[in-house]
Amino acid sequence: MKKILLILGLFFLSASCERSMDPSNKKASLLLNYCSLGASTASMSWQEKVALSLAKNYKTFSISGSRWAHTDLSSYDLSDDGSKNAHNFLMTNQLARLLKEKAENKYEPDIITVFCGLNDAANGSRVLGNYNESLSYNLNVTPEEWFSNIEYKKIRNTVYGSSRFVIGSLVRNFPNSKIIILTNQQCNNNTYNNYNTSLVNEALISAANYYKLNVIDIFNESGIVVKDGAPSPYLGADQLHPNALGEELLYNFVSQKIKEIIKK
């Protein structure tokens, strides 16, 4: 009898181990195909550390200086560096590159994180747009059409319009991916201030809520808090980019939040 119980115990233990090591079992394993879009930062920043700690494969389409709102000088651009033209450092171009990767290599990420907006906040309310206006357009078009059709000019130059277009396109083209929107952190900089940043975050949250997506609210929940103009211990000398303490804080906060989302 003891021998039979031992054999059964070993059988169930083996089956349990196989399930936990199977990458297809997403609740048991964090080995995921992870894709990020947005404003990139230095190598091995908190964003990259989060991805590498969770992912079997990691691919980023991010470009430093990226933003949502187009300018009249922006153009459709599939290059990795936006042809070194700041007007092309757009989320729409990152989306276009991601869709190209899907078409050519059948790329299907398990997770897509979206983190962008501080560069829009630097331009204040003039690039914000409004929620109701963005709802009045048919946004089920390709990135090429979004750029070329004059009908979209008014809203593609706004955060509300472009964020709804990009996020909606991700939802339609990657129905099996967990798409996660990250809000921008608080900052204490003359150009990048909390008021304008909060307005941009509201636009992103409205798009996420419209498509019923997960939001990780870095601005309100990460622990990076700026009050009364006092320097934050988590931000560097520019009071915009996180320092080493801030990088560690954001890494721990965001990775834990993503783990919770994966297990849902």
PDB file of C-alpha atoms in Angstrom:
ATOM      1  CA  MET A   1       0.000   0.000   0.000  1.00  0.00           C
ATOM      2  CA  LYS A   2       2.783   2.432   0.913  1.00  0.00           C
ATOM      3  CA  LYS A   3       4.462   1.631  -2.396  1.00  0.00           C
ATOM      4  CA  ILE A   4       1.280   2.452  -4.322  1.00  0.00           C
ATOM      5  CA  LEU A   5       0.846   5.757  -2.478  1.00  0.00           C
ATOM      6  CA  LEU A   6       4.479   6.666  -3.178  1.00  0.00           C
ATOM      7  CA  ILE A   7       4.058   5.963  -6.899  1.00  0.00           C
ATOM      8  CA  LEU A   8       0.861   8.027  -7.028  1.00  0.00           C
ATOM      9  CA  GLY A   9       2.567  10.870  -5.185  1.00  0.00           C
ATOM     10  CA  LEU A  10       5.469  10.896  -7.623  1.00  0.00           C
ATOM     11  CA  PHE A  11       3.038  10.833 -10.566  1.00  0.00           C
ATOM     12  CA  PHE A  12       1.103  13.885  -9.374  1.00  0.00           C
ATOM     13  CA  LEU A  13       4.311  15.737  -8.481  1.00  0.00           C
ATOM     14  CA  SER A  14       5.677  15.087 -11.977  1.00  0.00           C
ATOM     15  CA  ALA A  15       2.452  16.287 -13.620  1.00  0.00           C
ATOM     16  CA  SER A  16       2.479  19.437 -11.489  1.00  0.00           C
ATOM     17  CA  CYS A  17       6.100  20.197 -12.433  1.00  0.00           C
ATOM     18  CA  GLU A  18       5.351  19.739 -16.123  1.00  0.00           C
ATOM     19  CA  ARG A  19       2.469  22.221 -15.954  1.00  0.00           C
ATOM     20  CA  SER A  20       4.540  24.801 -14.095  1.00  0.00           C
ATOM     21  CA  MET A  21       7.360  24.559 -16.647  1.00  0.00           C
ATOM     22  CA  ASP A  22       5.064  24.755 -19.672  1.00  0.00           C
ATOM     23  CA  PRO A  23       5.305  28.305 -21.138  1.00  0.00           C
ATOM     24  CA  SER A  24       1.807  27.927 -22.575  1.00  0.00           C
ATOM     25  CA  ASN A  25       0.411  27.854 -19.035  1.00  0.00           C
ATOM     26  CA  LYS A  26       0.477  31.623 -18.499  1.00  0.00           C
ATOM     27  CA  LYS A  27      -0.778  31.520 -14.921  1.00  0.00           C
ATOM     28  CA  ALA A  28       2.020  29.168 -13.898  1.00  0.00           C
ATOM     29  CA  SER A  29       4.805  30.695 -15.938  1.00  0.00           C
ATOM     30  CA  LEU A  30       5.926  34.245 -16.626  1.00  0.00           C
ATOM     31  CA  LEU A  31       7.821  33.273 -19.778  1.00  0.00           C
ATOM     32  CA  LEU A  32       5.935  35.523 -22.178  1.00  0.00           C
ATOM     33  CA  ASN A  33       6.451  37.252 -25.509  1.00  0.00           C
ATOM     34  CA  TYR A  34       6.653  40.846 -24.371  1.00  0.00           C
ATOM     35  CA  CYS A  35       6.363  43.874 -26.649  1.00  0.00           C
ATOM     36  CA  SER A  36       6.716  47.524 -25.656  1.00  0.00           C
ATOM     37  CA  LEU A  37       5.705  50.714 -27.436  1.00  0.00           C
ATOM     38  CA  GLY A  38       6.404  54.253 -26.309  1.00  0.00           C
ATOM     39  CA  ALA A  39       9.222  56.511 -25.255  1.00  0.00           C
ATOM     40  CA  SER A  40      12.410  54.521 -24.753  1.00  0.00           C
ATOM     41  CA  THR A  41      15.006  55.245 -22.129  1.00  0.00           C
ATOM     42  CA  ALA A  42      18.579  54.124 -21.519  1.00  0.00           C
ATOM     43  CA  SER A  43      19.618  50.498 -21.861  1.00  0.00           C
ATOM     44  CA  MET A  44      18.598  48.396 -18.865  1.00  0.00           C
ATOM     45  CA  SER A  45      16.155  51.021 -17.665  1.00  0.00           C
ATOM     46  CA  TRP A  46      13.252  49.922 -15.470  1.00  0.00           C
ATOM     47  CA  GLN A  47      11.182  49.222 -18.602  1.00  0.00           C
ATOM     48  CA  GLU A  48      13.738  46.835 -20.059  1.00  0.00           C
ATOM     49  CA  LYS A  49      14.361  45.199 -16.689  1.00  0.00           C
ATOM     50  CA  VAL A  50      10.632  44.556 -16.273  1.00  0.00           C
ATOM     51  CA  ALA A  51      10.441  42.931 -19.703  1.00  0.00           C
ATOM     52  CA  LEU A  52      13.524  40.767 -19.247  1.00  0.00           C
ATOM     53  CA  SER A  53      12.387  39.621 -15.803  1.00  0.00           C
ATOM     54  CA  LEU A  54       9.069  38.394 -17.202  1.00  0.00           C
ATOM     55  CA  ALA A  55       9.667  37.516 -20.806  1.00  0.00           C
ATOM     56  CA  LYS A  56      10.931  34.595 -22.787  1.00  0.00           C
ATOM     57  CA  ASN A  57      11.231  36.976 -25.737  1.00  0.00           C
ATOM     58  CA  TYR A  58      11.342  40.767 -25.653  1.00  0.00           C
ATOM     59  CA  LYS A  59      10.878  43.164 -28.553  1.00  0.00           C
ATOM     60  CA  THR A  60      10.583  46.945 -28.319  1.00  0.00           C
ATOM     61  CA  PHE A  61       9.515  49.443 -30.957  1.00  0.00           C
ATOM     62  CA  SER A  62      10.134  52.431 -28.679  1.00  0.00           C
ATOM     63  CA  ILE A  63      11.974  55.572 -29.736  1.00  0.00           C
ATOM     64  CA  SER A  64      13.363  58.175 -27.349  1.00  0.00           C
ATOM     65  CA  GLY A  65      11.361  61.389 -27.542  1.00  0.00           C
ATOM     66  CA  SER A  66       8.184  59.687 -28.777  1.00  0.00           C
ATOM     67  CA  ARG A  67       4.787  61.317 -28.494  1.00  0.00           C
ATOM     68  CA  TRP A  68       1.168  60.808 -29.510  1.00  0.00           C
ATOM     69  CA  ALA A  69       0.236  64.040 -31.285  1.00  0.00           C
ATOM     70  CA  HIS A  70       1.459  64.539 -34.849  1.00  0.00           C
ATOM     71  CA  THR A  71       2.701  67.822 -36.282  1.00  0.00           C
ATOM     72  CA  ASP A  72       2.120  69.219 -39.760  1.00  0.00           C
ATOM     73  CA  LEU A  73       5.671  68.061 -40.587  1.00  0.00           C
ATOM     74  CA  SER A  74       5.150  64.428 -39.474  1.00  0.00           C
ATOM     75  CA  SER A  75       5.223  61.634 -42.046  1.00  0.00           C
ATOM     76  CA  TYR A  76       4.710  57.885 -42.286  1.00  0.00           C
ATOM     77  CA  ASP A  77       8.073  56.355 -41.343  1.00  0.00           C
ATOM     78  CA  LEU A  78       8.973  52.692 -40.826  1.00  0.00           C
ATOM     79  CA  SER A  79      12.607  53.291 -39.828  1.00  0.00           C
ATOM     80  CA  ASP A  80      13.775  52.246 -36.372  1.00  0.00           C
ATOM     81  CA  ASP A  81      14.937  55.780 -35.558  1.00  0.00           C
ATOM     82  CA  GLY A  82      12.209  57.849 -37.244  1.00  0.00           C
ATOM     83  CA  SER A  83      14.817  58.832 -39.866  1.00  0.00           C
ATOM     84  CA  LYS A  84      16.297  60.951 -37.051  1.00  0.00           C
ATOM     85  CA  ASN A  85      13.446  63.394 -37.641  1.00  0.00           C
ATOM     86  CA  ALA A  86      11.795  64.362 -34.337  1.00  0.00           C
ATOM     87  CA  HIS A  87       8.494  65.028 -36.124  1.00  0.00           C
ATOM     88  CA  ASN A  88       8.348  61.298 -36.900  1.00  0.00           C
ATOM     89  CA  PHE A  89       8.982  60.060 -33.347  1.00  0.00           C
ATOM     90  CA  LEU A  90       5.341  59.021 -33.170  1.00  0.00           C
ATOM     91  CA  MET A  91       3.327  56.241 -31.613  1.00  0.00           C
ATOM     92  CA  THR A  92       1.595  55.856 -34.982  1.00  0.00           C
ATOM     93  CA  ASN A  93       4.913  54.975 -36.645  1.00  0.00           C
ATOM     94  CA  GLN A  94       5.699  52.490 -33.891  1.00  0.00           C
ATOM     95  CA  LEU A  95       2.298  50.897 -34.488  1.00  0.00           C
ATOM     96  CA  ALA A  96       3.067  50.704 -38.222  1.00  0.00           C
ATOM     97  CA  ARG A  97       6.375  48.921 -37.526  1.00  0.00           C
ATOM     98  CA  LEU A  98       4.650  46.476 -35.187  1.00  0.00           C
ATOM     99  CA  LEU A  99       1.980  45.691 -37.806  1.00  0.00           C
ATOM    100  CA  LYS A 100       4.720  45.179 -40.397  1.00  0.00           C
ATOM    101  CA  GLU A 101       6.420  42.704 -38.037  1.00  0.00           C
ATOM    102  CA  LYS A 102       3.125  40.857 -37.637  1.00  0.00           C
ATOM    103  CA  ALA A 103       2.524  40.686 -41.397  1.00  0.00           C
ATOM    104  CA  GLU A 104       6.041  39.549 -42.271  1.00  0.00           C
ATOM    105  CA  ASN A 105       6.861  37.255 -39.341  1.00  0.00           C
ATOM    106  CA  LYS A 106       3.453  36.390 -37.839  1.00  0.00           C
ATOM    107  CA  TYR A 107       4.505  38.176 -34.671  1.00  0.00           C
ATOM    108  CA  GLU A 108       1.900  37.790 -31.900  1.00  0.00           C
ATOM    109  CA  PRO A 109       3.001  39.159 -28.502  1.00  0.00           C
ATOM    110  CA  ASP A 110       1.370  37.920 -25.310  1.00  0.00           C
ATOM    111  CA  ILE A 111       1.742  41.339 -23.698  1.00  0.00           C
ATOM    112  CA  ILE A 112       1.947  44.816 -25.214  1.00  0.00           C
ATOM    113  CA  THR A 113       2.811  47.692 -22.881  1.00  0.00           C
ATOM    114  CA  VAL A 114       2.215  51.306 -23.922  1.00  0.00           C
ATOM    115  CA  PHE A 115       4.120  54.050 -22.112  1.00  0.00           C
ATOM    116  CA  CYS A 116       4.174  57.500 -23.709  1.00  0.00           C
ATOM    117  CA  GLY A 117       2.990  61.044 -23.119  1.00  0.00           C
ATOM    118  CA  LEU A 118       5.511  63.203 -21.283  1.00  0.00           C
ATOM    119  CA  ASN A 119       6.699  64.742 -24.533  1.00  0.00           C
ATOM    120  CA  ASP A 120       3.093  65.649 -25.319  1.00  0.00           C
ATOM    121  CA  ALA A 121       2.700  67.135 -21.835  1.00  0.00           C
ATOM    122  CA  ALA A 122       5.612  69.461 -22.588  1.00  0.00           C
ATOM    123  CA  ASN A 123       3.435  71.078 -25.280  1.00  0.00           C
ATOM    124  CA  GLY A 124       0.575  71.740 -22.879  1.00  0.00           C
ATOM    125  CA  SER A 125      -3.112  71.747 -23.682  1.00  0.00           C
ATOM    126  CA  ARG A 126      -2.657  72.896 -27.301  1.00  0.00           C
ATOM    127  CA  VAL A 127      -2.035  69.268 -28.405  1.00  0.00           C
ATOM    128  CA  LEU A 128      -4.547  67.650 -26.073  1.00  0.00           C
ATOM    129  CA  GLY A 129      -7.763  67.751 -28.110  1.00  0.00           C
ATOM    130  CA  ASN A 130     -10.939  66.430 -26.514  1.00  0.00           C
ATOM    131  CA  TYR A 131     -12.627  63.115 -25.892  1.00  0.00           C
ATOM    132  CA  ASN A 132     -15.950  63.738 -27.642  1.00  0.00           C
ATOM    133  CA  GLU A 133     -14.314  64.947 -30.829  1.00  0.00           C
ATOM    134  CA  SER A 134     -12.214  61.778 -31.056  1.00  0.00           C
ATOM    135  CA  LEU A 135     -15.403  59.689 -30.872  1.00  0.00           C
ATOM    136  CA  SER A 136     -16.903  61.296 -33.968  1.00  0.00           C
ATOM    137  CA  TYR A 137     -14.413  59.703 -36.398  1.00  0.00           C
ATOM    138  CA  ASN A 138     -14.132  56.208 -37.855  1.00  0.00           C
ATOM    139  CA  LEU A 139     -10.698  55.157 -36.635  1.00  0.00           C
ATOM    140  CA  ASN A 140     -10.743  51.671 -38.168  1.00  0.00           C
ATOM    141  CA  VAL A 141      -8.099  52.546 -40.761  1.00  0.00           C
ATOM    142  CA  THR A 142      -4.453  51.640 -41.423  1.00  0.00           C
ATOM    143  CA  PRO A 143      -1.567  53.830 -40.261  1.00  0.00           C
ATOM    144  CA  GLU A 144      -0.959  54.825 -43.900  1.00  0.00           C
ATOM    145  CA  GLU A 145      -4.547  56.056 -44.197  1.00  0.00           C
ATOM    146  CA  TRP A 146      -4.286  57.812 -40.836  1.00  0.00           C
ATOM    147  CA  PHE A 147      -1.344  59.806 -42.198  1.00  0.00           C
ATOM    148  CA  SER A 148      -2.571  60.441 -45.722  1.00  0.00           C
ATOM    149  CA  ASN A 149      -6.280  61.211 -45.299  1.00  0.00           C
ATOM    150  CA  ILE A 150      -6.814  64.931 -44.750  1.00  0.00           C
ATOM    151  CA  GLU A 151     -10.018  64.081 -42.864  1.00  0.00           C
ATOM    152  CA  TYR A 152      -7.933  62.961 -39.887  1.00  0.00           C
ATOM    153  CA  LYS A 153      -5.549  65.921 -39.752  1.00  0.00           C
ATOM    154  CA  LYS A 154      -7.404  67.730 -36.977  1.00  0.00           C
ATOM    155  CA  ILE A 155      -7.475  64.816 -34.550  1.00  0.00           C
ATOM    156  CA  ARG A 156      -4.187  63.116 -35.436  1.00  0.00           C
ATOM    157  CA  ASN A 157      -2.469  66.278 -34.167  1.00  0.00           C
ATOM    158  CA  THR A 158      -4.014  65.655 -30.729  1.00  0.00           C
ATOM    159  CA  VAL A 159      -3.340  63.254 -27.865  1.00  0.00           C
ATOM    160  CA  TYR A 160      -6.985  62.177 -27.642  1.00  0.00           C
ATOM    161  CA  GLY A 161      -7.217  61.455 -31.371  1.00  0.00           C
ATOM    162  CA  SER A 162      -3.905  59.656 -31.857  1.00  0.00           C
ATOM    163  CA  SER A 163      -4.081  57.662 -28.626  1.00  0.00           C
ATOM    164  CA  ARG A 164      -7.539  56.381 -29.526  1.00  0.00           C
ATOM    165  CA  PHE A 165      -6.348  55.481 -33.020  1.00  0.00           C
ATOM    166  CA  VAL A 166      -3.196  53.635 -31.892  1.00  0.00           C
ATOM    167  CA  ILE A 167      -4.788  51.853 -28.926  1.00  0.00           C
ATOM    168  CA  GLY A 168      -7.857  50.902 -30.968  1.00  0.00           C
ATOM    169  CA  SER A 169      -5.622  49.514 -33.725  1.00  0.00           C
ATOM    170  CA  LEU A 170      -3.746  47.405 -31.170  1.00  0.00           C
ATOM    171  CA  VAL A 171      -7.028  46.000 -29.863  1.00  0.00           C
ATOM    172  CA  ARG A 172      -8.268  45.096 -33.357  1.00  0.00           C
ATOM    173  CA  ASN A 173      -5.009  43.616 -34.608  1.00  0.00           C
ATOM    174  CA  PHE A 174      -3.932  41.788 -31.445  1.00  0.00           C
ATOM    175  CA  PRO A 175      -7.147  40.432 -29.908  1.00  0.00           C
ATOM    176  CA  ASN A 176      -5.277  37.727 -27.972  1.00  0.00           C
ATOM    177  CA  SER A 177      -2.676  40.045 -26.435  1.00  0.00           C
ATOM    178  CA  LYS A 178      -2.930  41.637 -23.014  1.00  0.00           C
ATOM    179  CA  ILE A 179      -2.580  45.344 -23.807  1.00  0.00           C
ATOM    180  CA  ILE A 180      -1.501  47.394 -20.814  1.00  0.00           C
ATOM    181  CA  ILE A 181      -1.516  51.194 -20.691  1.00  0.00           C
ATOM    182  CA  LEU A 182       0.963  52.845 -18.307  1.00  0.00           C
ATOM    183  CA  THR A 183       0.373  56.401 -17.152  1.00  0.00           C
ATOM    184  CA  ASN A 184       3.280  58.847 -17.013  1.00  0.00           C
ATOM    185  CA  GLN A 185       5.001  59.534 -13.706  1.00  0.00           C
ATOM    186  CA  GLN A 186       4.877  62.746 -11.750  1.00  0.00           C
ATOM    187  CA  CYS A 187       7.695  65.195 -12.405  1.00  0.00           C
ATOM    188  CA  ASN A 188       8.978  68.499 -11.101  1.00  0.00           C
ATOM    189  CA  ASN A 189      10.320  70.287 -14.146  1.00  0.00           C
ATOM    190  CA  ASN A 190       9.527  73.727 -15.573  1.00  0.00           C
ATOM    191  CA  THR A 191       8.675  72.231 -18.973  1.00  0.00           C
ATOM    192  CA  TYR A 192       7.172  68.938 -17.807  1.00  0.00           C
ATOM    193  CA  ASN A 193       4.767  69.608 -14.963  1.00  0.00           C
ATOM    194  CA  ASN A 194       2.179  67.548 -13.144  1.00  0.00           C
ATOM    195  CA  TYR A 195      -0.800  69.537 -14.384  1.00  0.00           C
ATOM    196  CA  ASN A 196      -0.148  68.926 -18.077  1.00  0.00           C
ATOM    197  CA  THR A 197       0.996  65.370 -17.406  1.00  0.00           C
ATOM    198  CA  SER A 198      -2.262  64.596 -15.594  1.00  0.00           C
ATOM    199  CA  LEU A 199      -4.237  65.922 -18.593  1.00  0.00           C
ATOM    200  CA  VAL A 200      -2.369  63.598 -20.945  1.00  0.00           C
ATOM    201  CA  ASN A 201      -2.879  60.693 -18.546  1.00  0.00           C
ATOM    202  CA  GLU A 202      -6.622  61.377 -18.506  1.00  0.00           C
ATOM    203  CA  ALA A 203      -6.673  61.049 -22.292  1.00  0.00           C
ATOM    204  CA  LEU A 204      -4.830  57.708 -22.127  1.00  0.00           C
ATOM    205  CA  ILE A 205      -7.075  56.365 -19.367  1.00  0.00           C
ATOM    206  CA  SER A 206     -10.182  57.361 -21.335  1.00  0.00           C
ATOM    207  CA  ALA A 207      -8.916  55.375 -24.351  1.00  0.00           C
ATOM    208  CA  ALA A 208      -8.033  52.404 -22.133  1.00  0.00           C
ATOM    209  CA  ASN A 209     -11.464  52.470 -20.499  1.00  0.00           C
ATOM    210  CA  TYR A 210     -13.183  52.747 -23.891  1.00  0.00           C
ATOM    211  CA  TYR A 211     -11.483  49.525 -25.020  1.00  0.00           C
ATOM    212  CA  LYS A 212     -11.695  47.903 -21.552  1.00  0.00           C
ATOM    213  CA  LEU A 213      -7.932  47.570 -21.138  1.00  0.00           C
ATOM    214  CA  ASN A 214      -5.721  47.259 -18.080  1.00  0.00           C
ATOM    215  CA  VAL A 215      -4.121  50.446 -16.748  1.00  0.00           C
ATOM    216  CA  ILE A 216      -1.068  50.650 -14.490  1.00  0.00           C
ATOM    217  CA  ASP A 217      -1.347  54.061 -12.868  1.00  0.00           C
ATOM    218  CA  ILE A 218       2.251  55.095 -12.308  1.00  0.00           C
ATOM    219  CA  PHE A 219       1.237  58.724 -11.762  1.00  0.00           C
ATOM    220  CA  ASN A 220      -0.987  58.052  -8.730  1.00  0.00           C
ATOM    221  CA  GLU A 221       0.190  54.723  -7.353  1.00  0.00           C
ATOM    222  CA  SER A 222       3.925  54.182  -7.934  1.00  0.00           C
ATOM    223  CA  GLY A 223       5.150  56.216  -4.972  1.00  0.00           C
ATOM    224  CA  ILE A 224       6.848  58.935  -7.025  1.00  0.00           C
ATOM    225  CA  VAL A 225       5.162  62.024  -5.619  1.00  0.00           C
ATOM    226  CA  VAL A 226       5.981  65.672  -6.285  1.00  0.00           C
ATOM    227  CA  LYS A 227       4.549  68.193  -3.819  1.00  0.00           C
ATOM    228  CA  ASP A 228       4.853  71.972  -3.604  1.00  0.00           C
ATOM    229  CA  GLY A 229       7.813  72.091  -5.975  1.00  0.00           C
ATOM    230  CA  ALA A 230      10.031  70.116  -3.597  1.00  0.00           C
ATOM    231  CA  PRO A 231      12.581  67.828  -5.321  1.00  0.00           C
ATOM    232  CA  SER A 232      11.598  64.164  -5.428  1.00  0.00           C
ATOM    233  CA  PRO A 233      14.186  61.708  -4.052  1.00  0.00           C
ATOM    234  CA  TYR A 234      13.206  59.354  -6.908  1.00  0.00           C
ATOM    235  CA  LEU A 235      13.994  61.765  -9.750  1.00  0.00           C
ATOM    236  CA  GLY A 236      17.359  62.862 -11.135  1.00  0.00           C
ATOM    237  CA  ALA A 237      18.802  66.360 -11.327  1.00  0.00           C
ATOM    238  CA  ASP A 238      16.373  67.284 -14.124  1.00  0.00           C
ATOM    239  CA  GLN A 239      13.450  66.198 -11.878  1.00  0.00           C
ATOM    240  CA  LEU A 240      12.029  64.422 -14.935  1.00  0.00           C
ATOM    241  CA  HIS A 241      13.831  61.124 -15.391  1.00  0.00           C
ATOM    242  CA  PRO A 242      14.005  58.619 -12.523  1.00  0.00           C
ATOM    243  CA  ASN A 243      17.314  58.221 -10.732  1.00  0.00           C
ATOM    244  CA  ALA A 244      18.611  54.864  -9.451  1.00  0.00           C
ATOM    245  CA  LEU A 245      16.091  54.854  -6.580  1.00  0.00           C
ATOM    246  CA  GLY A 246      13.277  55.750  -8.967  1.00  0.00           C
ATOM    247  CA  GLU A 247      14.327  53.093 -11.480  1.00  0.00           C
ATOM    248  CA  GLU A 248      14.208  50.428  -8.770  1.00  0.00           C
ATOM    249  CA  LEU A 249      10.862  51.694  -7.479  1.00  0.00           C
ATOM    250  CA  LEU A 250       9.289  51.657 -10.946  1.00  0.00           C
ATOM    251  CA  TYR A 251      10.758  48.247 -11.760  1.00  0.00           C
ATOM    252  CA  ASN A 252       9.277  46.689  -8.615  1.00  0.00           C
ATOM    253  CA  PHE A 253       5.942  48.475  -8.952  1.00  0.00           C
ATOM    254  CA  VAL A 254       5.321  47.793 -12.644  1.00  0.00           C
ATOM    255  CA  SER A 255       6.585  44.194 -12.657  1.00  0.00           C
ATOM    256  CA  GLN A 256       4.330  43.334  -9.710  1.00  0.00           C
ATOM    257  CA  LYS A 257       1.322  44.945 -11.400  1.00  0.00           C
ATOM    258  CA  ILE A 258       1.961  43.044 -14.634  1.00  0.00           C
ATOM    259  CA  LYS A 259       2.256  39.760 -12.730  1.00  0.00           C
ATOM    260  CA  GLU A 260      -1.139  40.443 -11.179  1.00  0.00           C
ATOM    261  CA  ILE A 261      -2.640  41.191 -14.604  1.00  0.00           C
ATOM    262  CA  ILE A 262      -1.162  37.992 -16.106  1.00  0.00           C
ATOM    263  CA  LYS A 263      -2.764  35.875 -13.389  1.00  0.00           C
ATOM    264  CA  LYS A 264      -6.278  37.238 -13.966  1.00  0.00           C
TER     265      LYS A 264
END
